[in-house]
Structures are given as C-alpha cells and as structure tokens.
Amino acid sequence: MAAPILLQLGSLYSYIAHEQTLHIFSILTDEHKTVSFENQITSIAANSKFCLVLLTSGQLLKYDPVADGSVTIDFLGIESNNEKEAKETITHLTCGECVTLACTSANGVYNIPNHTTTLPKHVRIRKVAAGFEHCLLLTTNGDVYSWGGGLRGQLGNGEIVASNDHPCIVEGLAGVKIVDIAAAGWHSGAVSSFGDLYTWGWNNQGQLGLQDAQHHGRVVSQPQLVSFPGDEDVTVEKVHCGIGHTVVEVTTAGSEKDVLIVGWDLENRFDYVRATRTPTFEGFRKLQQPARSEKPNTAVLVGSGANQVYFLHSARNE
C-alpha cells in the first residue's frame, strides 16, 4: 500500500510529508526545503514555530524551519517508573500555538512534555484537535472532551475561564453522538452522526456560521446547532477549521457532494490594497472546487490550514 501524503498548512510555513521525506514551503517567500528521516513519517502536526514529526519507529522529532534542524522529543515514561508505561507509543498528535497534544496507546494524554491525565481503559480515542490555546478529544463512542484556554468560549462548557487543565466532557453535546471534530484559532466544530453541525467559540469573523444577530461578533460559550442559508437540506460529513474560517464537506438532498465555507473570504483576505475587511455573518456559502480528474480511482481529500483550504487529488493504483 502506498504511503499517504500528509499536509499541514500553517500561517508561516506549509509542510508536506510522504514516505521518509518532509517538504517545507515558506508562505511568504519561494523558499523550499526537504528533510529526510531514517524511517517513514506516520504523522505531522505544525504551528507557526515548528513541525512535529512522528516516525514509524515511534520516534518523535521537532523540526525548526528557521534553524533548519530537528531534535528528538523523548517524554514518555519520564514521570513514571512503571516499565509498562515507559513502553507506550504515540497514537494521536496535534498542536496549536500554545498547546502540543499527544495521546498514547496507554490512554495517556500529554501537553508535551507534561502528563495531563490518563483516560479510563474503556475510553477509545478517535481524533484530537487543537486551537491556539485549547484542545478537543473525540472518543469512539461519540463523546467530546475539551481543555486548555477558554477565555473566548472555545471549550464549549458555558463558561469564560482562563484555563481548564484537565479534559472535561462538553456537556452541551451530551446525548449527541459526535463523529468528527475540528478546532483552530479560538473556535471549535463538531459533526453528529445525524449529519448536524455544532460550533462554538469566538465568532469575530462569522466563522461559527451562526446567522442569528445575537451571535454576531460575540463569544459563544456553548455548542450551537448550525442552520444553513435558505434552510438547505444538507448532511454534514466532515468539518475543518482555520483561524478565521470553517469548512464543511456535505451531501445535498440531491446526493451531490459539496464543500461549504464560512468566515474569512480567503480569496481576498491577502489583498493588501484593502487591509481591513468587515466580517460577514451571512452563513455558509458554496466553495468553488477545482476541476475533478476524470481518471479512474481518483480521490479528493479536502482540508484546511490556518489561512487556507486545500483539495488534494490522489490516484489510487490498482
């Protein structure tokens, strides 16, 4: 099976990993670097300062694009003398500007290098996500946990708090089975098994997709069910967050696949002739997609960076 292509698009650098090679692209210049590792890359996570690289050997490295160098991060088992805990491996990885999250095979949760907590054995981690200061964790049974900074309502617990150090279930989603999560900047999103979208956090750019005037430019500290313009009947499948925008992959009532976006107008955001732009709160709009390849066995993966949306076309070999 071919190795997957891994992407992380940051505010200053973008990273593309394939097999044993990490490609680094500067957002501001035409600079392009490549770094090769001894083993295949299985996961990457980046912020504006560095990129974490996890290898199949279990080794975790931090690559600094300015210094153009990597250092090994060895933190597992440091706080314990238990040999079994020392052998745990990293299973999930993500990072924001102020948080660096790793989860392990022993259900350990770390803000690297510090051990945050160990989840009960019956909990199975499905996905993790991080904004500037907060973290989200999704379990296989559909529960969502949040922790970290919460001054802009991004924890979804109904309170405005400086910080919550330990993962707590997002009570506003209790009874709703969640199948996907995303976070960036100071906001969060979640998709239910029924195809509904919930958002919360800072709505300063309209990135929550909430059209009600009471939420315009405000902090929304509890998950809110998002309605789509014109009461369009869509089923949300995946959610992706950037600093000031949110992207969803949906299926329409006519079984068409669409990609919708809300928040920043990314096409015009970096038009510096007009540096200040007024936020819009008109809700989600359809995102123009690149032409699809007519080649057979071609898949299109959608994702979001800090200030970007990407469409990755990949051909599957027989």
CSV table of C-alpha atoms in Angstrom, one decimal:
chain,number,residue,atom,x,y,z
A,1,MET,CA,0.0,0.0,0.0
A,2,ALA,CA,1.3,3.4,-1.0
A,3,ALA,CA,2.3,5.8,1.9
A,4,PRO,CA,-0.2,8.6,2.4
A,5,ILE,CA,0.5,12.2,1.7
A,6,LEU,CA,0.3,14.3,4.9
A,7,LEU,CA,-0.3,18.0,4.9
A,8,GLN,CA,-0.1,20.8,7.5
A,9,LEU,CA,-0.6,24.3,6.3
A,10,GLY,CA,0.4,26.9,8.8
A,11,SER,CA,0.5,30.7,8.9
A,12,LEU,CA,4.2,31.0,8.0
A,13,TYR,CA,5.2,27.5,6.7
A,14,SER,CA,3.4,24.6,5.0
A,15,TYR,CA,4.6,21.0,5.4
A,16,ILE,CA,4.0,18.0,3.1
A,17,ALA,CA,5.3,14.6,4.2
A,18,HIS,CA,5.5,11.5,2.1
A,19,GLU,CA,7.3,8.3,3.0
A,20,GLN,CA,10.6,9.4,4.7
A,21,THR,CA,10.7,13.0,3.3
A,22,LEU,CA,9.3,16.2,4.8
A,23,HIS,CA,8.9,19.1,2.4
A,24,ILE,CA,8.9,22.6,3.9
A,25,PHE,CA,7.5,25.6,2.0
A,26,SER,CA,7.6,29.2,3.1
A,27,ILE,CA,4.3,31.1,2.9
A,28,LEU,CA,6.0,34.5,2.5
A,29,THR,CA,8.8,33.6,0.1
A,30,ASP,CA,9.6,31.0,-2.6
A,31,GLU,CA,11.8,29.1,-0.2
A,32,HIS,CA,11.5,25.3,-0.3
A,33,LYS,CA,13.5,22.8,1.8
A,34,THR,CA,13.4,19.0,2.1
A,35,VAL,CA,14.4,16.9,5.1
A,36,SER,CA,14.8,13.1,5.0
A,37,PHE,CA,14.4,10.8,8.0
A,38,GLU,CA,15.6,7.3,8.7
A,39,ASN,CA,12.0,5.9,8.9
A,40,GLN,CA,8.7,6.6,7.3
A,41,ILE,CA,6.7,9.5,8.6
A,42,THR,CA,3.3,8.5,10.0
A,43,SER,CA,2.0,11.8,11.4
A,44,ILE,CA,2.9,15.5,11.4
A,45,ALA,CA,1.5,18.5,13.4
A,46,ALA,CA,2.6,22.1,13.0
A,47,ASN,CA,2.1,25.6,14.3
A,48,SER,CA,3.9,28.9,13.2
A,49,LYS,CA,7.1,27.9,15.0
A,50,PHE,CA,7.8,24.2,14.4
A,51,CYS,CA,6.5,20.9,13.0
A,52,LEU,CA,6.3,17.7,15.0
A,53,VAL,CA,7.2,14.6,13.0
A,54,LEU,CA,6.3,11.1,14.2
A,55,LEU,CA,8.1,8.2,12.6
A,56,THR,CA,7.1,4.5,12.3
A,57,SER,CA,9.8,3.7,14.8
A,58,GLY,CA,7.9,5.7,17.4
A,59,GLN,CA,10.5,8.5,17.4
A,60,LEU,CA,9.1,12.0,17.7
A,61,LEU,CA,11.1,14.9,16.4
A,62,LYS,CA,10.6,18.7,16.4
A,63,TYR,CA,11.7,20.4,13.2
A,64,ASP,CA,12.5,24.1,13.4
A,65,PRO,CA,12.2,25.7,9.9
A,66,VAL,CA,14.2,28.8,10.8
A,67,ALA,CA,17.2,26.8,12.2
A,68,ASP,CA,16.5,24.1,9.6
A,69,GLY,CA,17.2,21.3,12.2
A,70,SER,CA,15.4,18.6,14.1
A,71,VAL,CA,15.7,17.4,17.7
A,72,THR,CA,14.2,14.3,19.3
A,73,ILE,CA,11.5,14.8,21.9
A,74,ASP,CA,11.6,12.0,24.4
A,75,PHE,CA,9.0,12.4,27.1
A,76,LEU,CA,7.2,9.1,27.5
A,77,GLY,CA,7.8,7.4,30.8
A,78,ILE,CA,9.8,10.3,32.3
A,79,GLU,CA,7.2,10.9,35.0
A,80,SER,CA,6.8,7.2,35.8
A,81,ASN,CA,9.0,4.3,36.9
A,82,ASN,CA,6.4,1.8,35.6
A,83,GLU,CA,8.1,-0.2,32.8
A,84,LYS,CA,4.8,-0.8,31.0
A,85,GLU,CA,4.0,2.9,30.9
A,86,ALA,CA,7.5,3.6,29.5
A,87,LYS,CA,6.7,1.3,26.5
A,88,GLU,CA,3.6,3.2,25.5
A,89,THR,CA,3.6,4.7,22.0
A,90,ILE,CA,2.1,7.8,20.5
A,91,THR,CA,-1.2,7.2,18.7
A,92,HIS,CA,-2.5,10.8,18.1
A,93,LEU,CA,-0.7,14.1,17.6
A,94,THR,CA,-1.8,17.7,17.1
A,95,CYS,CA,-0.6,21.2,18.2
A,96,GLY,CA,-1.6,24.8,18.4
A,97,GLU,CA,0.3,27.9,19.2
A,98,CYS,CA,0.3,27.3,22.9
A,99,VAL,CA,-0.5,23.6,23.2
A,100,THR,CA,1.2,20.4,21.9
A,101,LEU,CA,-1.0,17.4,22.4
A,102,ALA,CA,-0.1,13.7,22.2
A,103,CYS,CA,-2.2,10.7,23.1
A,104,THR,CA,-0.7,7.3,23.7
A,105,SER,CA,-1.5,3.6,23.4
A,106,ALA,CA,-2.0,3.6,27.2
A,107,ASN,CA,-4.6,6.3,27.0
A,108,GLY,CA,-2.1,8.8,28.3
A,109,VAL,CA,-2.8,12.5,27.4
A,110,TYR,CA,0.2,14.8,27.3
A,111,ASN,CA,0.7,18.5,26.7
A,112,ILE,CA,4.2,17.7,25.7
A,113,PRO,CA,6.3,17.0,27.7
A,114,ASN,CA,3.9,17.1,30.7
A,115,HIS,CA,1.5,14.4,31.5
A,116,THR,CA,-2.0,15.8,31.7
A,117,THR,CA,-4.1,12.8,32.6
A,118,THR,CA,-4.7,9.1,31.8
A,119,LEU,CA,-8.2,8.3,30.5
A,120,PRO,CA,-10.0,5.2,31.7
A,121,LYS,CA,-9.3,2.0,29.9
A,122,HIS,CA,-12.7,1.7,28.4
A,123,VAL,CA,-12.3,5.1,26.5
A,124,ARG,CA,-11.0,4.8,23.0
A,125,ILE,CA,-9.6,7.9,21.3
A,126,ARG,CA,-10.8,8.6,17.8
A,127,LYS,CA,-9.4,12.0,17.0
A,128,VAL,CA,-7.8,15.0,18.6
A,129,ALA,CA,-7.7,18.7,17.5
A,130,ALA,CA,-6.2,21.9,18.8
A,131,GLY,CA,-6.7,25.7,18.5
A,132,PHE,CA,-4.4,28.4,19.6
A,133,GLU,CA,-4.8,27.5,23.3
A,134,HIS,CA,-7.4,24.7,23.6
A,135,CYS,CA,-7.7,21.0,22.8
A,136,LEU,CA,-10.5,18.7,21.8
A,137,LEU,CA,-10.6,14.9,22.0
A,138,LEU,CA,-13.2,12.7,20.4
A,139,THR,CA,-13.9,9.1,21.6
A,140,THR,CA,-15.1,6.2,19.5
A,141,ASN,CA,-18.5,6.3,21.4
A,142,GLY,CA,-19.0,9.9,20.3
A,143,ASP,CA,-18.1,11.9,23.4
A,144,VAL,CA,-16.1,15.1,23.1
A,145,TYR,CA,-13.7,16.4,25.8
A,146,SER,CA,-12.2,19.9,25.9
A,147,TRP,CA,-9.5,21.6,28.0
A,148,GLY,CA,-6.9,24.4,27.8
A,149,GLY,CA,-7.6,28.1,27.4
A,150,GLY,CA,-11.2,29.2,27.4
A,151,LEU,CA,-11.4,33.0,27.5
A,152,ARG,CA,-13.2,33.0,24.1
A,153,GLY,CA,-15.7,30.2,24.9
A,154,GLN,CA,-13.8,27.7,22.8
A,155,LEU,CA,-14.1,25.0,25.5
A,156,GLY,CA,-17.9,24.8,25.0
A,157,ASN,CA,-18.6,24.4,28.7
A,158,GLY,CA,-20.8,27.6,29.0
A,159,GLU,CA,-18.1,29.4,31.0
A,160,ILE,CA,-15.5,32.0,30.2
A,161,VAL,CA,-12.4,30.7,32.0
A,162,ALA,CA,-8.7,31.5,31.7
A,163,SER,CA,-7.8,27.8,31.6
A,164,ASN,CA,-9.1,24.3,32.4
A,165,ASP,CA,-6.1,22.0,32.9
A,166,HIS,CA,-8.0,18.6,32.6
A,167,PRO,CA,-10.2,17.2,29.9
A,168,CYS,CA,-13.9,17.5,30.7
A,169,ILE,CA,-16.8,16.3,28.6
A,170,VAL,CA,-18.6,19.0,26.6
A,171,GLU,CA,-21.9,18.8,28.3
A,172,GLY,CA,-23.7,20.8,25.6
A,173,LEU,CA,-23.2,17.8,23.3
A,174,ALA,CA,-24.4,15.2,25.9
A,175,GLY,CA,-26.7,12.7,24.2
A,176,VAL,CA,-25.4,13.6,20.8
A,177,LYS,CA,-23.1,11.1,19.1
A,178,ILE,CA,-20.3,13.0,17.5
A,179,VAL,CA,-18.3,11.6,14.6
A,180,ASP,CA,-15.9,14.4,13.7
A,181,ILE,CA,-14.3,17.4,15.4
A,182,ALA,CA,-12.1,20.3,14.4
A,183,ALA,CA,-10.5,23.3,16.1
A,184,ALA,CA,-8.3,26.3,15.1
A,185,GLY,CA,-7.8,29.8,16.4
A,186,TRP,CA,-10.4,30.3,19.2
A,187,HIS,CA,-13.3,28.2,17.9
A,188,SER,CA,-14.4,24.6,17.6
A,189,GLY,CA,-16.7,22.5,15.5
A,190,ALA,CA,-18.3,19.0,15.7
A,191,VAL,CA,-20.4,16.8,13.4
A,192,SER,CA,-23.1,14.5,14.7
A,193,SER,CA,-23.9,11.0,13.4
A,194,PHE,CA,-27.1,12.6,12.0
A,195,GLY,CA,-25.1,15.0,9.9
A,196,ASP,CA,-25.7,18.1,12.0
A,197,LEU,CA,-23.0,20.7,12.6
A,198,TYR,CA,-22.3,22.3,16.0
A,199,THR,CA,-19.9,25.2,16.5
A,200,TRP,CA,-18.8,27.3,19.5
A,201,GLY,CA,-16.1,29.8,20.5
A,202,TRP,CA,-15.2,33.3,19.1
A,203,ASN,CA,-17.4,34.4,16.2
A,204,ASN,CA,-15.5,37.6,15.4
A,205,GLN,CA,-15.2,36.7,11.7
A,206,GLY,CA,-18.5,34.8,11.3
A,207,GLN,CA,-16.6,31.5,11.4
A,208,LEU,CA,-19.2,29.8,13.5
A,209,GLY,CA,-21.8,30.0,10.7
A,210,LEU,CA,-24.4,31.3,13.1
A,211,GLN,CA,-26.8,33.7,11.3
A,212,ASP,CA,-28.7,34.9,14.4
A,213,ALA,CA,-27.7,38.5,15.2
A,214,GLN,CA,-27.2,37.7,18.8
A,215,HIS,CA,-24.1,35.7,17.9
A,216,HIS,CA,-22.5,38.2,15.5
A,217,GLY,CA,-19.0,39.1,16.7
A,218,ARG,CA,-19.7,37.5,20.0
A,219,VAL,CA,-18.2,34.8,22.2
A,220,VAL,CA,-20.4,31.7,22.1
A,221,SER,CA,-19.5,29.5,25.0
A,222,GLN,CA,-21.9,26.6,24.3
A,223,PRO,CA,-22.3,24.4,21.2
A,224,GLN,CA,-24.9,25.8,18.8
A,225,LEU,CA,-26.7,23.8,16.1
A,226,VAL,CA,-25.9,25.5,12.8
A,227,SER,CA,-28.6,26.1,10.1
A,228,PHE,CA,-27.7,26.6,6.5
A,229,PRO,CA,-28.8,29.5,4.3
A,230,GLY,CA,-32.2,29.0,2.8
A,231,ASP,CA,-32.8,26.1,5.2
A,232,GLU,CA,-30.9,24.0,2.6
A,233,ASP,CA,-31.2,20.3,3.5
A,234,VAL,CA,-27.6,19.1,3.7
A,235,THR,CA,-25.9,16.3,5.6
A,236,VAL,CA,-22.6,17.3,7.1
A,237,GLU,CA,-19.9,14.7,6.9
A,238,LYS,CA,-16.7,16.4,7.9
A,239,VAL,CA,-15.6,19.7,9.5
A,240,HIS,CA,-12.3,21.6,9.1
A,241,CYS,CA,-11.3,24.8,10.9
A,242,GLY,CA,-8.9,27.6,10.1
A,243,ILE,CA,-8.1,30.6,12.3
A,244,GLY,CA,-11.0,32.6,11.0
A,245,HIS,CA,-13.0,30.2,8.8
A,246,THR,CA,-14.8,26.9,8.9
A,247,VAL,CA,-15.1,24.4,6.1
A,248,VAL,CA,-17.6,21.5,5.9
A,249,GLU,CA,-18.0,18.6,3.5
A,250,VAL,CA,-21.7,18.0,2.8
A,251,THR,CA,-24.1,15.8,0.8
A,252,THR,CA,-27.1,17.6,-0.5
A,253,ALA,CA,-30.7,16.3,-0.7
A,254,GLY,CA,-29.9,15.5,-4.4
A,255,SER,CA,-26.9,13.3,-3.3
A,256,GLU,CA,-24.4,15.8,-4.6
A,257,LYS,CA,-21.1,16.3,-2.8
A,258,ASP,CA,-20.4,20.0,-2.0
A,259,VAL,CA,-17.8,21.9,0.1
A,260,LEU,CA,-19.1,25.0,2.0
A,261,ILE,CA,-17.2,27.7,3.8
A,262,VAL,CA,-17.9,30.4,6.3
A,263,GLY,CA,-15.9,33.2,7.9
A,264,TRP,CA,-12.9,34.8,6.2
A,265,ASP,CA,-13.1,35.4,2.4
A,266,LEU,CA,-9.8,33.7,1.7
A,267,GLU,CA,-9.7,34.8,-1.9
A,268,ASN,CA,-9.5,38.4,-0.9
A,269,ARG,CA,-8.0,38.2,2.6
A,270,PHE,CA,-4.5,38.9,1.5
A,271,ASP,CA,-5.3,41.7,-0.9
A,272,TYR,CA,-3.3,44.3,1.0
A,273,VAL,CA,-4.7,47.2,-1.0
A,274,ARG,CA,-7.5,46.9,1.4
A,275,ALA,CA,-6.0,45.7,4.6
A,276,THR,CA,-9.1,45.9,6.7
A,277,ARG,CA,-12.2,43.9,5.8
A,278,THR,CA,-15.6,43.9,7.5
A,279,PRO,CA,-16.7,40.4,8.8
A,280,THR,CA,-19.7,38.9,7.2
A,281,PHE,CA,-22.3,36.9,9.1
A,282,GLU,CA,-24.3,35.6,6.1
A,283,GLY,CA,-23.7,31.9,6.9
A,284,PHE,CA,-22.1,29.2,4.8
A,285,ARG,CA,-21.6,29.6,1.1
A,286,LYS,CA,-20.5,27.1,-1.6
A,287,LEU,CA,-16.8,26.9,-2.2
A,288,GLN,CA,-15.7,26.7,-5.8
A,289,GLN,CA,-13.8,23.4,-6.2
A,290,PRO,CA,-11.0,22.7,-8.7
A,291,ALA,CA,-11.9,20.6,-11.7
A,292,ARG,CA,-12.1,16.9,-10.8
A,293,SER,CA,-9.9,14.4,-12.6
A,294,GLU,CA,-11.6,12.0,-15.0
A,295,LYS,CA,-9.1,9.4,-14.3
A,296,PRO,CA,-10.5,6.3,-12.5
A,297,ASN,CA,-9.8,5.5,-8.9
A,298,THR,CA,-9.1,9.2,-8.1
A,299,ALA,CA,-9.9,10.5,-4.6
A,300,VAL,CA,-10.2,14.1,-3.5
A,301,LEU,CA,-9.3,15.0,0.1
A,302,VAL,CA,-10.4,18.3,1.5
A,303,GLY,CA,-8.6,20.1,4.4
A,304,SER,CA,-7.9,23.4,6.0
A,305,GLY,CA,-4.9,25.3,7.0
A,306,ALA,CA,-4.5,28.4,9.2
A,307,ASN,CA,-5.5,30.7,6.3
A,308,GLN,CA,-6.1,28.2,3.5
A,309,VAL,CA,-8.3,25.5,2.1
A,310,TYR,CA,-6.8,22.7,0.1
A,311,PHE,CA,-8.0,20.0,-2.3
A,312,LEU,CA,-5.7,17.0,-2.6
A,313,HIS,CA,-6.3,14.8,-5.7
A,314,SER,CA,-4.7,11.4,-5.4
A,315,ALA,CA,-4.8,8.5,-7.8
A,316,ARG,CA,-5.2,5.0,-6.3
A,317,ASN,CA,-3.1,2.4,-8.1
A,318,GLU,CA,-4.6,-1.0,-8.6
